[in-house]
mmCIF file of C-alpha atoms in Angstrom:
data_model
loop_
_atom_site.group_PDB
_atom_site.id
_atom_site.type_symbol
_atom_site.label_atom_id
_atom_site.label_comp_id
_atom_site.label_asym_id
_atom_site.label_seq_id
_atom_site.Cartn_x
_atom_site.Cartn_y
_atom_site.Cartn_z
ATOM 1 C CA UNK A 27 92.734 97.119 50.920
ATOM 2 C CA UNK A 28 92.511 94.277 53.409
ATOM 3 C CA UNK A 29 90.843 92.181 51.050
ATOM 4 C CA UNK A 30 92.960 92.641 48.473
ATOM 5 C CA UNK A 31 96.305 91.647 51.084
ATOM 6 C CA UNK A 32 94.137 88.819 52.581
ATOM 7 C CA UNK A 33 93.731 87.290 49.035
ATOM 8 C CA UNK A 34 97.636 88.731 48.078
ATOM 9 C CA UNK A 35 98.610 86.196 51.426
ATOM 10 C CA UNK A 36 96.373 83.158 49.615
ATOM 11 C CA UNK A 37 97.994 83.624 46.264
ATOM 12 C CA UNK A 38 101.623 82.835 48.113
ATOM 13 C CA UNK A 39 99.959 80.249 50.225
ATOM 14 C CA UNK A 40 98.893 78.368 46.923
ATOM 15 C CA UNK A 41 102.042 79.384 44.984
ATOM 16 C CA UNK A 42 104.480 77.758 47.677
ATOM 17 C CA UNK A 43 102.887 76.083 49.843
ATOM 18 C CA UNK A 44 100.758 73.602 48.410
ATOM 19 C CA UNK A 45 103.870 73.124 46.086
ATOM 20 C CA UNK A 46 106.197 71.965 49.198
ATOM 21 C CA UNK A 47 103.369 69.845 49.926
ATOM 22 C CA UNK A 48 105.931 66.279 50.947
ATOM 23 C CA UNK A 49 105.645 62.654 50.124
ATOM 24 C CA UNK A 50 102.949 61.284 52.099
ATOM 25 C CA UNK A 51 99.758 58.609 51.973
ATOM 26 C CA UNK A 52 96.477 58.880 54.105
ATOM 27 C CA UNK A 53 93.724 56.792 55.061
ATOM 28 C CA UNK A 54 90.569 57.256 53.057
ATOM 29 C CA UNK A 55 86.819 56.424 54.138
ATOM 30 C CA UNK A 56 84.318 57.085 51.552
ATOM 31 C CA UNK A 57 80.574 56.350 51.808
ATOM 32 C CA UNK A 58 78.531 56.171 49.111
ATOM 33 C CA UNK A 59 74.821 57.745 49.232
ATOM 34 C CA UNK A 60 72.203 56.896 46.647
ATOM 35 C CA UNK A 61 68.624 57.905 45.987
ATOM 36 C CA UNK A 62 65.655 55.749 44.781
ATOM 37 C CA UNK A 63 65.613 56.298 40.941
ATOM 38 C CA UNK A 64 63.227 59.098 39.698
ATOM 39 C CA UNK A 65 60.290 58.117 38.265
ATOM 40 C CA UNK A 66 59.490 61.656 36.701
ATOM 41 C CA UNK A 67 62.585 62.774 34.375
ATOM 42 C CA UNK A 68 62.983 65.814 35.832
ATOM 43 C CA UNK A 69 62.116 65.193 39.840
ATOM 44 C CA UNK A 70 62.460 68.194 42.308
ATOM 45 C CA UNK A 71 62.906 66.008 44.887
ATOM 46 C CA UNK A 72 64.458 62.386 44.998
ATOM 47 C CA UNK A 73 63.452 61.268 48.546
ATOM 48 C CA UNK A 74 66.011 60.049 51.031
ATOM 49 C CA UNK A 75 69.552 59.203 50.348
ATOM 50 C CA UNK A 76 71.076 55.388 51.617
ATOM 51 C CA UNK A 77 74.599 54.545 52.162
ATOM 52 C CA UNK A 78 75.266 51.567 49.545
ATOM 53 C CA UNK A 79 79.004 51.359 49.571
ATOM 54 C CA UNK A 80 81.848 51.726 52.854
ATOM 55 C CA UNK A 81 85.439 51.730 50.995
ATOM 56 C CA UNK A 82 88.874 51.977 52.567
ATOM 57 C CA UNK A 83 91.504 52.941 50.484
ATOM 58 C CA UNK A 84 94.890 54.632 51.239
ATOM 59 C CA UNK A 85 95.638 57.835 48.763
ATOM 60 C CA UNK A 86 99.229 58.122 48.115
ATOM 61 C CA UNK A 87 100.181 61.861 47.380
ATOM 62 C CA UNK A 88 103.926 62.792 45.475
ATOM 63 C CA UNK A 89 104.603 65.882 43.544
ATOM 64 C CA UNK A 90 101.262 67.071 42.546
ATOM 65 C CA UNK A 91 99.943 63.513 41.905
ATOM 66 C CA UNK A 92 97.501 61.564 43.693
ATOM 67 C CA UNK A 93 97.236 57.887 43.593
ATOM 68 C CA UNK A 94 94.519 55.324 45.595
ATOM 69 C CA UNK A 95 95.601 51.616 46.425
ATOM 70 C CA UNK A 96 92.768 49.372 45.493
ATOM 71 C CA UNK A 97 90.118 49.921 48.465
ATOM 72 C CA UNK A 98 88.185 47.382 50.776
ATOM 73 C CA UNK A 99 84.473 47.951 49.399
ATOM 74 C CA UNK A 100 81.794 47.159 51.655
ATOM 75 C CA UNK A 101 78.846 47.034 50.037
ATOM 76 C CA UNK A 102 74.525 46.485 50.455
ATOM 77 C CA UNK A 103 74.631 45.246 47.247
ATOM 78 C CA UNK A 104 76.179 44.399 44.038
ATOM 79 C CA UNK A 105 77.571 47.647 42.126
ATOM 80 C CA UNK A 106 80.881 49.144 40.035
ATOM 81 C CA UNK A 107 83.253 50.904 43.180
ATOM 82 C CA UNK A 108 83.863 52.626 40.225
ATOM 83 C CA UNK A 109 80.414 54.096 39.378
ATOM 84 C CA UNK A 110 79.749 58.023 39.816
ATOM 85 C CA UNK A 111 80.934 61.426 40.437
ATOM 86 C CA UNK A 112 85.003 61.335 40.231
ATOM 87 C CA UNK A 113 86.734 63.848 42.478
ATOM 88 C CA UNK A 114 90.390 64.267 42.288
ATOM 89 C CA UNK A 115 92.805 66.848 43.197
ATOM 90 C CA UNK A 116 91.671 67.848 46.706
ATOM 91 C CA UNK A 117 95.045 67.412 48.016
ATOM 92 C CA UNK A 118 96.365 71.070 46.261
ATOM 93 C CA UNK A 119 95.891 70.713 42.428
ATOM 94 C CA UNK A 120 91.777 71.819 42.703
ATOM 95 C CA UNK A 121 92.802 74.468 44.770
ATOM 96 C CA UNK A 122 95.249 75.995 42.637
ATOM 97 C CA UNK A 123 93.100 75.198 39.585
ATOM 98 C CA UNK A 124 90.249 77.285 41.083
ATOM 99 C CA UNK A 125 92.246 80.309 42.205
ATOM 100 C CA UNK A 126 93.770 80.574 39.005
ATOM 101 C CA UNK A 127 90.612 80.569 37.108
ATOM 102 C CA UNK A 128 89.145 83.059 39.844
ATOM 103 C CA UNK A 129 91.717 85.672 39.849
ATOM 104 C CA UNK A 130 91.221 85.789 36.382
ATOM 105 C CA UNK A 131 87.471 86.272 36.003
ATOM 106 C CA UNK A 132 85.242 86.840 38.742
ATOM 107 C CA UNK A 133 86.176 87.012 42.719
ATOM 108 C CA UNK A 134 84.797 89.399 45.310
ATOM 109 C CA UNK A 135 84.421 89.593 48.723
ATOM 110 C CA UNK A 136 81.353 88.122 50.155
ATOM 111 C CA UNK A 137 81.552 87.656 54.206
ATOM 112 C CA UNK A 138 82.533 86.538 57.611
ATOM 113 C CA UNK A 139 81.747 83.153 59.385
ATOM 114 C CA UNK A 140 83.005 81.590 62.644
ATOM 115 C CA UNK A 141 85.441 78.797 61.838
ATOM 116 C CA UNK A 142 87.008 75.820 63.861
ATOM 117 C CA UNK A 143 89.661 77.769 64.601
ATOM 118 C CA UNK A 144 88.552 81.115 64.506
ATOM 119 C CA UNK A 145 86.767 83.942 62.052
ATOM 120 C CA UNK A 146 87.060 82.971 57.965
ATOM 121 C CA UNK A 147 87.033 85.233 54.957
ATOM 122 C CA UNK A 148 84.975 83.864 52.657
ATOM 123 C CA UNK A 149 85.323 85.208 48.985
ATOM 124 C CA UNK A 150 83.168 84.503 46.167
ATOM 125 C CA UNK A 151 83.895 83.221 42.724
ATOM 126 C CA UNK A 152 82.898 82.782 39.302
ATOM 127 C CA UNK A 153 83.765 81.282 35.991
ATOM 128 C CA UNK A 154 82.380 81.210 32.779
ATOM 129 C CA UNK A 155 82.747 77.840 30.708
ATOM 130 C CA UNK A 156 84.686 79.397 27.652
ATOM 131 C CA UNK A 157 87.444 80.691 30.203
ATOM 132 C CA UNK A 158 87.648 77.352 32.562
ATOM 133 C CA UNK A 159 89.773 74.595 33.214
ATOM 134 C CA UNK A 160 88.052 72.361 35.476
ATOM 135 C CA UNK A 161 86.503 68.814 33.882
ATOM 136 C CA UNK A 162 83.625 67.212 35.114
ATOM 137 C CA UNK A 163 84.135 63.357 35.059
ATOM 138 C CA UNK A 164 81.315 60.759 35.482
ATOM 139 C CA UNK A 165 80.946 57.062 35.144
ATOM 140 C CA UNK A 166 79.465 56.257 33.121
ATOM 141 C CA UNK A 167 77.070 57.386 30.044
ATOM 142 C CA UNK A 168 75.756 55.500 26.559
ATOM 143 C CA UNK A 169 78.618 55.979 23.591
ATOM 144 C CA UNK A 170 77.873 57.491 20.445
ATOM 145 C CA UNK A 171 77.152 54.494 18.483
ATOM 146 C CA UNK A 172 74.859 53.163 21.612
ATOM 147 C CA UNK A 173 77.129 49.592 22.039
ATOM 148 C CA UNK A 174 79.106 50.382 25.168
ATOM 149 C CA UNK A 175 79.445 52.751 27.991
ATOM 150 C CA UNK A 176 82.166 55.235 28.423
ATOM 151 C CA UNK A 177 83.497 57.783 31.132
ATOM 152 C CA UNK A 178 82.021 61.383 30.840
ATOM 153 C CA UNK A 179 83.705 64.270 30.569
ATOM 154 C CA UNK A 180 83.242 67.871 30.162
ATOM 155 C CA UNK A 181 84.916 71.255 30.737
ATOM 156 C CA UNK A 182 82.896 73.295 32.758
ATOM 157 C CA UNK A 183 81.909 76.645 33.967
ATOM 158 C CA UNK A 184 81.104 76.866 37.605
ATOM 159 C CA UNK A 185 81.403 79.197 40.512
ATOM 160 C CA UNK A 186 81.500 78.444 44.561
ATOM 161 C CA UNK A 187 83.081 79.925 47.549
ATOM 162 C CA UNK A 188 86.855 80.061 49.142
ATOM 163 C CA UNK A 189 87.018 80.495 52.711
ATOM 164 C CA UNK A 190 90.584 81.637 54.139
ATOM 165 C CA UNK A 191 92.273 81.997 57.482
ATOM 166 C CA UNK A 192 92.709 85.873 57.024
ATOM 167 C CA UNK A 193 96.302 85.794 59.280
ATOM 168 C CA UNK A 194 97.897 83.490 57.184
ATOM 169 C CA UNK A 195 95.612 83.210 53.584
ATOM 170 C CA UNK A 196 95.277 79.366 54.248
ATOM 171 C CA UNK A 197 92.312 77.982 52.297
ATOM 172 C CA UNK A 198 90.623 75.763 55.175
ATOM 173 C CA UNK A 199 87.023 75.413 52.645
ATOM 174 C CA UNK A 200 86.629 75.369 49.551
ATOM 175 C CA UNK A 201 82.840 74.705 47.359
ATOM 176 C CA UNK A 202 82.260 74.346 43.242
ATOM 177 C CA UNK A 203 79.349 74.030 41.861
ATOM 178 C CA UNK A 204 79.707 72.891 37.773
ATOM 179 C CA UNK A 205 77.292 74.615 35.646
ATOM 180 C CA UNK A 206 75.841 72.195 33.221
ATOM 181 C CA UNK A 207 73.243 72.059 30.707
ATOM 182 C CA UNK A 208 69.833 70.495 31.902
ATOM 183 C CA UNK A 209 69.784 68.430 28.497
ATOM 184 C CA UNK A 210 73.376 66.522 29.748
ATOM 185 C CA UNK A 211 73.324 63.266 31.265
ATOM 186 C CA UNK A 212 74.951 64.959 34.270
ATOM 187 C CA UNK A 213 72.845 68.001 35.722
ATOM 188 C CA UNK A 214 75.065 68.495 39.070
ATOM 189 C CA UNK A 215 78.502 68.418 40.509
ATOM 190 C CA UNK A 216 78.997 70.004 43.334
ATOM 191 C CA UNK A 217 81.834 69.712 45.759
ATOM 192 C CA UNK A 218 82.909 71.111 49.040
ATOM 193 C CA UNK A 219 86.523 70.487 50.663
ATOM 194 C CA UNK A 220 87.708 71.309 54.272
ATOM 195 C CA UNK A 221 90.912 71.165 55.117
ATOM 196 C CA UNK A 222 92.758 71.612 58.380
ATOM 197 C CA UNK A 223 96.181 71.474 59.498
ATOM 198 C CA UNK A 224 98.242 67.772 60.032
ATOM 199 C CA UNK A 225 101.896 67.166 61.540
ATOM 200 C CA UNK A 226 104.062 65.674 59.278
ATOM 201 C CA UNK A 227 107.672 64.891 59.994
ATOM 202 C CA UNK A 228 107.329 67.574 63.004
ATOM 203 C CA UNK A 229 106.024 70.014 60.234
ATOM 204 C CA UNK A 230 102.427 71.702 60.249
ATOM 205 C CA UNK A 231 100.696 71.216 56.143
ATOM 206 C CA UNK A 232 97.563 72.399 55.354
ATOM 207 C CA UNK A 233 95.548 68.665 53.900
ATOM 208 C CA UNK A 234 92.543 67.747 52.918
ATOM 209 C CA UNK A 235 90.121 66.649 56.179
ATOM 210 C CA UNK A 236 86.439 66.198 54.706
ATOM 211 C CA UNK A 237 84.905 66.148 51.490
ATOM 212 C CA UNK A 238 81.802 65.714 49.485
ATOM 213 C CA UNK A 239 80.702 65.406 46.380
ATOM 214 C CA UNK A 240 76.975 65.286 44.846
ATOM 215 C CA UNK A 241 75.918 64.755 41.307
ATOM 216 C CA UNK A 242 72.337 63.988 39.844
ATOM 217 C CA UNK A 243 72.556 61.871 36.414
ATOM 218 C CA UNK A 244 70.521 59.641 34.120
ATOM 219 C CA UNK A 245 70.894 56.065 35.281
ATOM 220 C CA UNK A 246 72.825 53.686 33.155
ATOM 221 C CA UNK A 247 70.530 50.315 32.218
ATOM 222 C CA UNK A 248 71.541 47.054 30.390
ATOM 223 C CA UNK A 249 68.117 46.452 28.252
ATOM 224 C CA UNK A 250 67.541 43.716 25.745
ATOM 225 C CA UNK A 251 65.674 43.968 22.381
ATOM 226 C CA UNK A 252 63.691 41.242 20.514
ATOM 227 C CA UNK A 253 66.548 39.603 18.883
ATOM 228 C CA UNK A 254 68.172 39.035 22.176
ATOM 229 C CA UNK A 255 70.781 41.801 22.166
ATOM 230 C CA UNK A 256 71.814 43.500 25.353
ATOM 231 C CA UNK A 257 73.125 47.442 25.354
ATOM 232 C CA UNK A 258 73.073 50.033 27.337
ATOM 233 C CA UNK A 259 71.063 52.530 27.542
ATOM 234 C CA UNK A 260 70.264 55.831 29.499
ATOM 235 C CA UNK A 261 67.296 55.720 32.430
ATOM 236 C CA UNK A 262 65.585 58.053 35.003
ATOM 237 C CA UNK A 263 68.209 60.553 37.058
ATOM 238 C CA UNK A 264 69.481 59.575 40.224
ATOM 239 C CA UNK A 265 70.752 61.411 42.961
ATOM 240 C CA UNK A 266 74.213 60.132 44.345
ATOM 241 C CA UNK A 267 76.169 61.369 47.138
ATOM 242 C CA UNK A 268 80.147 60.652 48.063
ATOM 243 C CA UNK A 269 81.159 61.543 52.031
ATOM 244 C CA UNK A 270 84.873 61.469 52.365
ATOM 245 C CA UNK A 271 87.408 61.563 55.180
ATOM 246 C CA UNK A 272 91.228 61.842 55.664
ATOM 247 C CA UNK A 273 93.350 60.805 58.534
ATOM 248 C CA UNK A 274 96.250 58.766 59.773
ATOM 249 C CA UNK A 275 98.474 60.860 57.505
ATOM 250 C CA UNK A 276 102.333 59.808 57.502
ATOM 251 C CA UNK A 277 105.144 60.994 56.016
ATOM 252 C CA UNK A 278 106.643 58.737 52.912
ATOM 253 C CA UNK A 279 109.868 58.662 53.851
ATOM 254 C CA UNK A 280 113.409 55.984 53.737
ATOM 255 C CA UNK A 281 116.327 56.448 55.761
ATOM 256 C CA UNK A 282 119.722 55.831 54.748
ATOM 257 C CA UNK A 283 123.151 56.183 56.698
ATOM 258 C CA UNK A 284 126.256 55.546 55.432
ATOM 259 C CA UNK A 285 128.990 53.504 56.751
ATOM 260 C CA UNK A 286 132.921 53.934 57.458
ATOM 261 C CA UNK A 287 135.097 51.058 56.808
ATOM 262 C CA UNK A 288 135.408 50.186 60.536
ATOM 263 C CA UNK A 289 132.087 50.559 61.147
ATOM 264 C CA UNK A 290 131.017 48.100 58.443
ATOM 265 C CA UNK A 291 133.055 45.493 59.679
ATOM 266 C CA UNK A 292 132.194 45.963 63.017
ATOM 267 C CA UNK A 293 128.778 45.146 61.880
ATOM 268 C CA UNK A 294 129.496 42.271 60.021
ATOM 269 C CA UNK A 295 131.108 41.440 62.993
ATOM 270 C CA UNK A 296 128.145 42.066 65.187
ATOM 271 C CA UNK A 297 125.511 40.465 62.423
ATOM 272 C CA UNK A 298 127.871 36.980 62.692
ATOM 273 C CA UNK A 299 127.773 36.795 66.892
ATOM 274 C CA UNK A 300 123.864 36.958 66.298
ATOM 275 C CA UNK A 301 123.767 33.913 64.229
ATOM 276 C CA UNK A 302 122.943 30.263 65.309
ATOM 277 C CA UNK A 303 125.483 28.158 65.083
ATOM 278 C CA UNK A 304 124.848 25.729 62.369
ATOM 279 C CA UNK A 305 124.087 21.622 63.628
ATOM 280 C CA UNK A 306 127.126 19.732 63.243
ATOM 281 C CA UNK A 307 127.000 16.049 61.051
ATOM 282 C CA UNK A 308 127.127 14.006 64.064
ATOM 283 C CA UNK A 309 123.736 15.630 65.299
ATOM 284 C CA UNK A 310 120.690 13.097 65.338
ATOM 285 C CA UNK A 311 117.437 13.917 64.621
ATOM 286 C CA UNK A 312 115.405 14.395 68.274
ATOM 287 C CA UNK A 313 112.201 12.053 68.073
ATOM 288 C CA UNK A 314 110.067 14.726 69.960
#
């Protein structure tokens, strides 16, 4: 019974709140991890991960939609900002997305763990790829026709772990894990969120705080046969590895205030007392 109202106050904390979630932007600081490429297809382990890419970026959220101003790359080397696992939707949609599917297939209780702030409920979930709406998206795999790259994307099954402030049925972490085929040019996604709460216009929200993100795929090369044409084509796996934080949040917001008749004038009035007083003709230029 107290699971069942601790999940009951996470279903209303995902039905409202995350929907009166305001206009706001953050400050975004992603660093890139990548392995050394596999020389065996199917490595167990990959070796150390190196940070190839610092990127600042501020994301923009607005009624359910995130957006990312072009970011400041710092990189080790040459490479596409643009390359590997996608993640979007950490700022509410993903959570919704994943509850939905949950309460609809497989969720259970699984245990107790100390938090920042205090003791978390941590439930477990499941979803099967027939009954799921969560896409996989990765940059980038070999077209059909073997010319060109394109963007990959799949529906998935997966299955992860929500942890919840029991009190209050705030989601404060949330992990996925897609479930894909070992014969795809993606073999993992996996992605954990933690959220804690931020002051906006003098009002507590529950926003994203950390993320990451960590896929192993198939390489994409640019080889060259004996007539001299380039293409792309698909290489050894790779392990790659995206470590994002959010701060400096602030509230989009414009004020406006409307003006009486008197008052207008009285700032016209003030606005013309402010102005310099325009050189008359007789005025030479000074030499200095």
């Amino acid at each position: 019974a107290q699971q069942r109202e601790m999940m009951g106050r996470t279903a209303g904390y995902v039905a409202h709140a995350i929907r009166q979630l305001p206009h706001f932007y953050a400050a975004r600081l992603l660093t890139h991890y990548e392995s050394a490429i596999a020389a065996d297809p199917s490595p167990a382990d990959f070796g150390a991960l190196h940070a190839v890419r610092l990127s600042r970026s501020t994301v923009q959220y607005n009624d359910g939609e995130e957006s990312v101003q072009a970011a400041a790359v710092k990189a080790s080397r040459h490479n596409d900002a643009d390359e590997g696992l996608h993640t979007w939707g950490v700022f509410g949609p993903i959570v919704s997305l994943v509850l939905l599917d949950a309460a609809q297939n497989q969720l259970a209780w699984s245990h107790w763990e100390q938090g920042a702030s205090g003791p978390l409920a941590v439930f477990r979930y499941s979803v099967p790829q027939a009954k799921s709406h969560y896409e996989v998206r990765f940059c980038c795999v070999v077209s059909t026709y073997g010319f060109e790259s394109k963007l990959f994307r799949q529906m998935s099954g997966y299955h992860g772990e929500i942890g919840i402030d029991p009190g209050t049925g705030n989601i404060l972490r949330l992990t996925l894990h897609a479930e894909l085929g070992s014969d795809a040019p993606i073999t993992r996604a996996d992605l954990l969120v933690e959220y804690a709460p931020v002051e906006l216009g003098g009002a507590s929200y529950i926003c994203p705080a950390h993320s990451v993100s960590i896929s192993i795929a198939k390489t994409l090369r640019r080889v060259q046969d004996a007539t001299g044409r380039i293409y792309p084509a698909m290489g050894p796996p790779q392990e790659l590895l995206n470590d994002t934080e959010f701060d400096h949040y602030h509230l989009f917001q414009t004020e406006t205030r409307i003006l009486s008749g008197n008052e207008e004038r009285a700032a016209g009035m003030a606005q013309d007392a402010t102005l310099p007083t325009p050189p008359s003709d007789d005025v030479q230029p000074s030499e200095e």
